[in-house]
């Protein structure tokens, strides 16, 4: 993993996990070295790495870091396993909404329970291999999502997206932006409208960076502009990612997604969610059960480290909202496209795995 591309979210070298620091984009491409799982937690909490699949992958590598850190102290594997259980709980608590975090940690946990009685060194190597597998599979799944989604993108279409569900939010290629990438790779002429995505500007900083890097024609707009674009007939379809999809298809994604879905319904524009199966949480029967992360008021009161609102104003800053399944024309997954998602169809999708 030595050849770095600006869109490479992370790499592992010499028992260190390097995370592309997305807070510095688009101006600087710098990697944050994580030497233990606490460094990974800090990178997730401070949004150096973000995006549902990306934080899941980072958490899996965090478990590998924890095992390497504790090998010498825990020659006894019972102690190492206890340390790993603690680390898993700490990583899980770093962000609450994206289920990919729990999903990836469960994969590591499953590997641990299937591999009993191993020397500590082998546990560390095994966890690292499992983390690398999760990473690789994510990229493969995204390519399939792109292929499946591209079939829904007409030649000459204008696609609107929100936040960043691209290469940077995943192991690579992206989900929603993967659909745009695949359409372009198939020779379609398309145009992408990117919502800037207040307050942290994942659209302006990250999706715009990705589209320019890939030379995909794109235009940046303010979040407020989306409805006006739709009214003018300038949007043919909307494709966004998801952080957690409940068993009935209700989907949590970046705050502002629900408003887009309502606008899409009013203007009769197809609204799609592109996400891997690792984002679907069958344990939840509806979106009402999804925990929505609330972030610091400073993210709204400040702009580029400058205070722009009165000091004492009260602020509400939910990072995500939930779009009801009824507003979603289809879920685009690596296992196929699910039109009008509901509980029965989502259970059937998992039965295919
Ligand atoms: O707060 P963020 O930047 O982690 O939010 C990211 C999103 O909402 C993405 O759309 C979602 O995680 C899907 S990424 C493939």
CSV table of C-alpha atoms and ligand atoms in Angstrom, one decimal:
chain,number,residue,atom,x,y,z
A,1,UNK,CA,0.0,0.0,0.0
A,2,UNK,CA,2.8,2.4,-0.7
A,3,UNK,CA,1.6,4.2,-3.8
A,4,UNK,CA,-0.6,7.0,-2.4
A,5,UNK,CA,-3.4,8.6,-4.4
A,6,UNK,CA,-5.0,11.7,-3.0
A,7,UNK,CA,-8.3,9.8,-2.6
A,8,UNK,CA,-6.8,6.9,-0.6
A,9,UNK,CA,-8.6,7.1,2.7
A,10,UNK,CA,-6.0,5.0,4.7
A,11,UNK,CA,-3.1,2.7,4.6
A,12,UNK,CA,-1.2,0.4,7.1
A,13,UNK,CA,2.5,0.4,7.4
A,14,UNK,CA,4.9,-0.8,10.1
A,15,UNK,CA,2.2,-1.4,12.8
A,16,UNK,CA,0.8,2.1,12.2
A,17,UNK,CA,-2.5,2.9,10.6
A,18,UNK,CA,-2.4,6.1,8.5
A,19,UNK,CA,-5.6,8.0,8.1
A,20,UNK,CA,-6.0,10.7,5.4
A,21,UNK,CA,-6.9,13.8,7.5
A,22,UNK,CA,-10.1,14.9,5.8
A,23,UNK,CA,-10.2,18.1,7.9
A,24,UNK,CA,-7.3,19.5,5.8
A,25,UNK,CA,-8.9,18.8,2.5
A,26,UNK,CA,-9.1,20.1,-0.2
A,27,UNK,CA,-5.9,22.2,0.6
A,28,UNK,CA,-3.6,19.6,2.1
A,29,UNK,CA,-3.2,15.8,1.6
A,30,UNK,CA,-1.8,14.6,4.9
A,31,UNK,CA,-2.0,11.3,6.7
A,32,UNK,CA,-2.5,11.1,10.4
A,33,UNK,CA,-0.4,8.2,11.9
A,34,UNK,CA,-2.5,6.2,14.4
A,35,UNK,CA,-0.4,4.0,16.7
A,36,UNK,CA,-3.1,2.7,19.0
A,37,UNK,CA,-6.8,2.5,19.1
A,38,UNK,CA,-7.1,5.7,21.1
A,39,UNK,CA,-5.6,7.6,18.2
A,40,UNK,CA,-8.3,6.0,15.9
A,41,UNK,CA,-11.1,7.1,18.3
A,42,UNK,CA,-9.7,10.6,18.4
A,43,UNK,CA,-9.6,10.7,14.5
A,44,UNK,CA,-13.2,9.5,14.3
A,45,UNK,CA,-14.5,11.9,17.0
A,46,UNK,CA,-12.7,14.9,15.5
A,47,UNK,CA,-13.8,13.9,11.9
A,48,UNK,CA,-10.4,13.4,10.5
A,49,UNK,CA,-12.0,10.3,9.1
A,50,UNK,CA,-15.8,10.2,8.6
A,51,UNK,CA,-18.4,8.5,6.4
A,52,UNK,CA,-20.1,5.3,7.6
A,53,UNK,CA,-18.0,2.6,5.8
A,54,UNK,CA,-14.8,4.5,6.5
A,55,UNK,CA,-15.3,4.7,10.2
A,56,UNK,CA,-16.1,1.0,10.3
A,57,UNK,CA,-12.9,0.1,8.5
A,58,UNK,CA,-10.9,2.5,10.8
A,59,UNK,CA,-12.4,0.8,13.9
A,60,UNK,CA,-11.4,-2.6,12.6
A,61,UNK,CA,-7.8,-1.4,12.1
A,62,UNK,CA,-8.1,0.2,15.6
A,63,UNK,CA,-8.6,-3.3,17.0
A,64,UNK,CA,-5.5,-4.5,15.1
A,65,UNK,CA,-3.5,-1.6,16.7
A,66,UNK,CA,-4.8,-2.5,20.1
A,67,UNK,CA,-3.7,-6.1,19.8
A,68,UNK,CA,-0.2,-5.1,18.6
A,69,UNK,CA,0.1,-2.5,21.4
A,70,UNK,CA,-0.7,-5.2,24.0
A,71,UNK,CA,1.2,-8.2,22.7
A,72,UNK,CA,4.2,-7.9,25.0
A,73,UNK,CA,2.2,-7.1,28.1
A,74,UNK,CA,-0.4,-9.8,27.4
A,75,UNK,CA,1.5,-13.0,26.5
A,76,UNK,CA,-1.5,-14.6,28.2
A,77,UNK,CA,-4.3,-14.5,25.5
A,78,UNK,CA,-7.1,-14.2,28.0
A,79,UNK,CA,-5.7,-10.8,29.1
A,80,UNK,CA,-5.3,-9.7,25.5
A,81,UNK,CA,-8.9,-10.7,24.7
A,82,UNK,CA,-10.1,-8.7,27.7
A,83,UNK,CA,-8.2,-5.6,26.5
A,84,UNK,CA,-9.7,-6.1,23.0
A,85,UNK,CA,-13.2,-6.3,24.4
A,86,UNK,CA,-12.6,-2.9,26.2
A,87,UNK,CA,-11.2,-1.3,23.1
A,88,UNK,CA,-14.1,-2.5,21.0
A,89,UNK,CA,-16.6,-0.8,23.4
A,90,UNK,CA,-14.5,2.4,23.3
A,91,UNK,CA,-14.4,2.4,19.5
A,92,UNK,CA,-18.1,1.7,19.3
A,93,UNK,CA,-18.8,4.8,21.5
A,94,UNK,CA,-16.9,7.2,19.1
A,95,UNK,CA,-19.9,8.0,16.9
A,96,UNK,CA,-23.5,6.7,17.4
A,97,UNK,CA,-25.4,6.9,14.1
A,98,UNK,CA,-23.5,4.9,11.5
A,99,UNK,CA,-24.1,1.2,12.0
A,100,UNK,CA,-21.0,0.2,10.0
A,101,UNK,CA,-18.9,0.9,13.1
A,102,UNK,CA,-20.8,-1.8,15.1
A,103,UNK,CA,-20.8,-4.0,12.0
A,104,UNK,CA,-17.1,-4.0,11.6
A,105,UNK,CA,-16.4,-4.5,15.3
A,106,UNK,CA,-18.8,-7.5,15.3
A,107,UNK,CA,-16.8,-8.9,12.4
A,108,UNK,CA,-13.6,-8.7,14.5
A,109,UNK,CA,-15.4,-10.1,17.5
A,110,UNK,CA,-16.7,-13.0,15.4
A,111,UNK,CA,-13.2,-13.7,14.1
A,112,UNK,CA,-12.0,-13.8,17.7
A,113,UNK,CA,-14.6,-16.2,18.8
A,114,UNK,CA,-13.9,-18.5,15.9
A,115,UNK,CA,-10.2,-18.5,16.6
A,116,UNK,CA,-9.7,-19.7,20.2
A,117,UNK,CA,-6.4,-20.7,21.8
A,118,UNK,CA,-4.0,-18.7,19.6
A,119,UNK,CA,-0.8,-17.1,20.8
A,120,UNK,CA,-1.1,-13.3,21.2
A,121,UNK,CA,1.1,-12.7,18.1
A,122,UNK,CA,-1.3,-14.7,15.9
A,123,UNK,CA,-4.3,-12.9,17.3
A,124,UNK,CA,-2.8,-9.6,16.3
A,125,UNK,CA,-1.9,-10.9,12.8
A,126,UNK,CA,-5.4,-12.4,12.4
A,127,UNK,CA,-7.2,-9.2,13.4
A,128,UNK,CA,-5.1,-7.3,11.0
A,129,UNK,CA,-5.9,-9.7,8.2
A,130,UNK,CA,-9.6,-9.4,9.0
A,131,UNK,CA,-9.4,-5.6,9.0
A,132,UNK,CA,-7.7,-5.7,5.6
A,133,UNK,CA,-10.4,-8.0,4.3
A,134,UNK,CA,-13.2,-5.6,5.5
A,135,UNK,CA,-11.3,-2.8,3.7
A,136,UNK,CA,-11.0,-4.8,0.4
A,137,UNK,CA,-14.6,-6.0,0.5
A,138,UNK,CA,-15.8,-2.5,1.0
A,139,UNK,CA,-14.1,-1.3,-2.2
A,140,UNK,CA,-15.5,-4.4,-4.1
A,141,UNK,CA,-19.0,-3.8,-2.8
A,142,UNK,CA,-18.8,-0.1,-3.8
A,143,UNK,CA,-17.8,-1.1,-7.4
A,144,UNK,CA,-20.9,-3.3,-7.5
A,145,UNK,CA,-23.1,-0.5,-6.1
A,146,UNK,CA,-21.7,1.7,-8.8
A,147,UNK,CA,-22.4,-0.8,-11.5
A,148,UNK,CA,-26.0,-1.5,-10.2
A,149,UNK,CA,-26.7,2.2,-9.7
A,150,UNK,CA,-25.3,3.3,-13.1
A,151,UNK,CA,-28.1,1.5,-14.8
A,152,UNK,CA,-30.5,4.0,-13.2
A,153,UNK,CA,-28.6,7.1,-14.5
A,154,UNK,CA,-29.8,8.2,-18.0
A,155,UNK,CA,-27.4,9.5,-20.6
A,156,UNK,CA,-27.0,13.2,-20.1
A,157,UNK,CA,-28.5,13.2,-16.6
A,158,UNK,CA,-27.9,15.7,-13.9
A,159,UNK,CA,-27.5,14.0,-10.5
A,160,UNK,CA,-27.7,15.8,-7.2
A,161,UNK,CA,-25.9,14.5,-4.2
A,162,UNK,CA,-25.5,15.6,-0.5
A,163,UNK,CA,-22.6,15.4,1.9
A,164,UNK,CA,-19.7,13.1,0.8
A,165,UNK,CA,-20.6,9.5,0.0
A,166,UNK,CA,-17.5,9.1,-2.1
A,167,UNK,CA,-14.1,7.4,-2.1
A,168,UNK,CA,-13.2,9.4,1.0
A,169,UNK,CA,-16.2,8.1,3.0
A,170,UNK,CA,-15.4,4.5,2.3
A,171,UNK,CA,-12.5,2.2,1.6
A,172,UNK,CA,-12.5,3.6,-1.9
A,173,UNK,CA,-14.7,4.3,-5.0
A,174,UNK,CA,-17.7,5.5,-2.9
A,175,UNK,CA,-21.4,4.7,-2.8
A,176,UNK,CA,-23.4,7.6,-4.1
A,177,UNK,CA,-20.4,9.1,-5.9
A,178,UNK,CA,-19.5,5.5,-7.0
A,179,UNK,CA,-22.7,5.6,-9.0
A,180,UNK,CA,-21.6,8.8,-10.7
A,181,UNK,CA,-18.1,7.3,-11.3
A,182,UNK,CA,-19.5,4.1,-12.8
A,183,UNK,CA,-21.8,6.0,-15.1
A,184,UNK,CA,-18.9,8.1,-16.4
A,185,UNK,CA,-16.7,4.9,-16.7
A,186,UNK,CA,-19.5,3.5,-18.9
A,187,UNK,CA,-19.2,6.5,-21.2
A,188,UNK,CA,-22.2,8.5,-20.0
A,189,UNK,CA,-22.1,12.2,-20.1
A,190,UNK,CA,-23.4,13.3,-16.7
A,191,UNK,CA,-23.3,16.3,-14.5
A,192,UNK,CA,-23.2,16.2,-10.7
A,193,UNK,CA,-24.6,19.0,-8.5
A,194,UNK,CA,-23.0,19.0,-5.0
A,195,UNK,CA,-24.8,20.4,-2.0
A,196,UNK,CA,-22.1,22.2,0.1
A,197,UNK,CA,-23.5,20.5,3.2
A,198,UNK,CA,-23.5,22.8,6.2
A,199,UNK,CA,-22.1,22.9,8.8
A,200,UNK,CA,-18.9,20.9,8.1
A,201,UNK,CA,-19.0,21.3,4.3
A,202,UNK,CA,-18.3,17.7,3.3
A,203,UNK,CA,-19.9,18.5,-0.1
A,204,UNK,CA,-17.8,21.6,-0.7
A,205,UNK,CA,-14.5,20.3,0.7
A,206,UNK,CA,-14.7,16.6,-0.2
A,207,UNK,CA,-17.2,15.7,-2.9
A,208,UNK,CA,-16.1,18.8,-4.9
A,209,UNK,CA,-12.4,17.6,-4.5
A,210,UNK,CA,-13.3,14.1,-5.6
A,211,UNK,CA,-15.2,15.2,-8.7
A,212,UNK,CA,-12.4,17.6,-9.8
A,213,UNK,CA,-9.8,14.9,-9.2
A,214,UNK,CA,-11.8,12.5,-11.4
A,215,UNK,CA,-12.6,15.1,-13.9
A,216,UNK,CA,-16.4,14.5,-13.6
A,217,UNK,CA,-18.3,17.6,-14.5
A,218,UNK,CA,-19.7,19.1,-11.3
A,219,UNK,CA,-21.2,22.2,-9.8
A,220,UNK,CA,-21.2,23.2,-6.2
A,221,UNK,CA,-24.4,24.8,-4.7
A,222,UNK,CA,-25.5,25.9,-1.3
A,223,UNK,CA,-27.9,23.5,0.5
A,224,UNK,CA,-30.6,26.2,0.1
A,225,UNK,CA,-30.3,26.1,-3.6
A,226,UNK,CA,-31.4,22.5,-4.2
A,227,UNK,CA,-35.2,23.2,-4.3
A,228,UNK,CA,-34.7,26.0,-6.8
A,229,UNK,CA,-32.6,23.8,-9.1
A,230,UNK,CA,-35.4,21.1,-9.0
A,231,UNK,CA,-38.1,23.7,-9.7
A,232,UNK,CA,-36.1,24.7,-12.8
A,233,UNK,CA,-36.0,21.1,-14.0
A,234,UNK,CA,-32.3,20.9,-13.6
A,235,UNK,CA,-32.1,17.7,-11.5
A,236,UNK,CA,-32.9,14.3,-13.0
A,237,UNK,CA,-32.1,12.1,-10.0
A,238,UNK,CA,-30.8,12.4,-6.5
A,239,UNK,CA,-28.4,9.8,-5.1
A,240,UNK,CA,-27.1,10.0,-1.5
A,241,UNK,CA,-25.4,7.6,0.9
A,242,UNK,CA,-26.7,6.4,4.3
A,243,UNK,CA,-25.4,5.9,7.8
A,244,UNK,CA,-28.0,3.4,9.0
A,245,UNK,CA,-30.9,1.9,7.2
A,246,UNK,CA,-33.6,0.4,9.5
A,247,UNK,CA,-35.3,-2.9,8.7
A,248,UNK,CA,-38.2,-1.2,7.1
A,249,UNK,CA,-36.0,0.9,4.7
A,250,UNK,CA,-36.1,4.2,6.7
A,251,UNK,CA,-32.6,5.7,6.1
A,252,UNK,CA,-30.5,8.0,8.2
A,253,UNK,CA,-28.1,10.2,6.3
A,254,UNK,CA,-26.5,13.6,6.7
A,255,UNK,CA,-28.8,16.3,8.0
A,256,UNK,CA,-30.6,17.9,5.1
A,257,UNK,CA,-31.2,14.6,3.3
A,258,UNK,CA,-34.8,14.3,4.4
A,259,UNK,CA,-35.6,17.8,3.1
A,260,UNK,CA,-34.1,16.7,-0.3
A,261,UNK,CA,-36.3,13.6,-0.4
A,262,UNK,CA,-39.4,15.7,0.3
A,263,UNK,CA,-38.5,18.2,-2.4
A,264,UNK,CA,-37.8,15.3,-4.8
A,265,UNK,CA,-41.3,13.8,-4.1
A,266,UNK,CA,-42.9,17.3,-4.8
A,267,UNK,CA,-41.0,17.6,-8.1
A,268,UNK,CA,-41.4,14.0,-9.1
A,269,UNK,CA,-37.6,13.3,-9.1
A,270,UNK,CA,-36.4,9.8,-8.3
A,271,UNK,CA,-34.6,9.7,-4.9
A,272,UNK,CA,-32.1,6.9,-4.4
A,273,UNK,CA,-30.0,5.7,-1.5
A,274,UNK,CA,-26.8,4.0,-2.4
A,275,UNK,CA,-25.3,1.9,0.5
A,276,UNK,CA,-23.7,-1.5,1.2
A,277,UNK,CA,-25.5,-4.2,3.2
A,278,UNK,CA,-23.2,-3.3,6.1
A,279,UNK,CA,-25.3,-0.1,6.5
A,280,UNK,CA,-28.6,-2.0,6.9
A,281,UNK,CA,-29.6,-2.6,10.5
A,282,UNK,CA,-32.3,-5.3,10.6
A,283,UNK,CA,-32.4,-5.1,14.4
A,284,UNK,CA,-34.2,-1.8,14.1
A,285,UNK,CA,-37.8,-2.0,12.9
A,286,UNK,CA,-38.0,1.7,11.9
A,287,UNK,CA,-36.0,4.8,11.6
A,288,UNK,CA,-37.5,6.2,14.8
A,289,UNK,CA,-35.1,3.9,16.7
A,290,UNK,CA,-32.0,5.3,15.0
A,291,UNK,CA,-29.9,7.4,17.4
A,292,UNK,CA,-29.1,10.7,15.9
A,293,UNK,CA,-25.8,12.2,16.8
A,294,UNK,CA,-25.9,15.8,18.1
A,295,UNK,CA,-22.7,17.7,17.6
A,296,UNK,CA,-21.1,20.8,19.1
A,297,UNK,CA,-22.9,24.2,18.8
A,298,UNK,CA,-19.6,25.6,17.7
A,299,UNK,CA,-19.9,23.9,14.4
A,300,UNK,CA,-22.8,26.2,13.6
A,301,UNK,CA,-21.8,29.3,15.5
A,302,UNK,CA,-18.3,29.4,13.9
A,303,UNK,CA,-17.2,29.6,10.3
A,304,UNK,CA,-13.5,28.9,9.6
A,305,UNK,CA,-12.7,29.5,13.3
A,306,UNK,CA,-14.5,32.8,13.3
A,307,UNK,CA,-17.5,33.3,15.5
A,308,UNK,CA,-20.4,34.3,13.2
A,309,UNK,CA,-23.4,34.1,15.7
A,310,UNK,CA,-24.1,35.8,19.0
A,311,UNK,CA,-22.3,34.1,21.8
A,312,UNK,CA,-25.4,33.2,23.8
A,313,UNK,CA,-27.7,32.0,21.0
A,314,UNK,CA,-29.0,28.5,21.6
A,315,UNK,CA,-28.1,26.0,18.9
A,316,UNK,CA,-29.5,22.6,17.7
A,317,UNK,CA,-27.0,20.7,15.7
A,318,UNK,CA,-28.2,17.1,14.7
A,319,UNK,CA,-25.7,15.6,12.4
A,320,UNK,CA,-28.2,13.3,10.6
A,321,UNK,CA,-31.9,13.0,9.8
A,322,UNK,CA,-34.1,10.1,8.8
A,323,UNK,CA,-35.8,9.8,5.4
A,324,UNK,CA,-38.9,7.5,5.5
A,325,UNK,CA,-38.8,4.5,3.2
A,326,UNK,CA,-41.9,5.9,1.4
A,327,UNK,CA,-39.8,8.7,-0.1
A,328,UNK,CA,-37.1,6.4,-1.4
A,329,UNK,CA,-37.5,5.2,-4.9
A,330,UNK,CA,-34.9,2.5,-4.4
A,331,UNK,CA,-31.9,1.3,-2.4
A,332,UNK,CA,-28.9,0.6,-4.5
A,333,UNK,CA,-26.8,-2.1,-2.9
A,334,UNK,CA,-24.0,-4.5,-4.0
A,335,UNK,CA,-26.6,-7.3,-4.1
A,336,UNK,CA,-29.0,-5.3,-6.4
A,337,UNK,CA,-31.5,-2.5,-6.5
A,338,UNK,CA,-34.4,-2.7,-4.1
A,339,UNK,CA,-37.4,-0.6,-5.3
A,340,UNK,CA,-39.8,0.8,-2.8
A,341,UNK,CA,-37.8,-0.8,0.1
A,342,UNK,CA,-39.7,-2.4,3.0
A,343,UNK,CA,-39.1,-5.0,5.6
A,344,UNK,CA,-39.9,-8.0,3.5
A,345,UNK,CA,-37.6,-6.9,0.6
A,346,UNK,CA,-34.7,-6.1,3.0
A,347,UNK,CA,-35.0,-9.5,4.7
A,348,UNK,CA,-35.0,-11.2,1.2
A,349,UNK,CA,-31.9,-9.2,0.3
A,350,UNK,CA,-30.0,-10.7,3.3
A,351,UNK,CA,-31.2,-14.1,2.4
A,352,UNK,CA,-29.3,-13.8,-0.9
A,353,UNK,CA,-26.0,-13.3,1.0
B,1,LIG,O1,-20.8,13.2,9.4
B,1,LIG,P1,-20.3,12.4,8.3
B,1,LIG,O2,-19.4,13.2,7.4
B,1,LIG,O3,-19.6,11.1,8.8
B,1,LIG,O4,-21.6,11.9,7.5
B,1,LIG,C1,-21.4,11.2,6.3
B,1,LIG,C2,-22.7,10.9,5.6
B,1,LIG,O5,-23.7,11.3,6.0
B,1,LIG,C3,-22.6,10.0,4.4
B,1,LIG,O6,-23.5,10.3,3.5
B,1,LIG,C4,-22.8,8.5,4.8
B,1,LIG,O7,-21.9,8.2,5.9
B,1,LIG,C5,-22.6,7.6,3.7
B,1,LIG,S1,-20.9,7.5,3.2
B,1,LIG,C6,-20.7,6.3,2.0
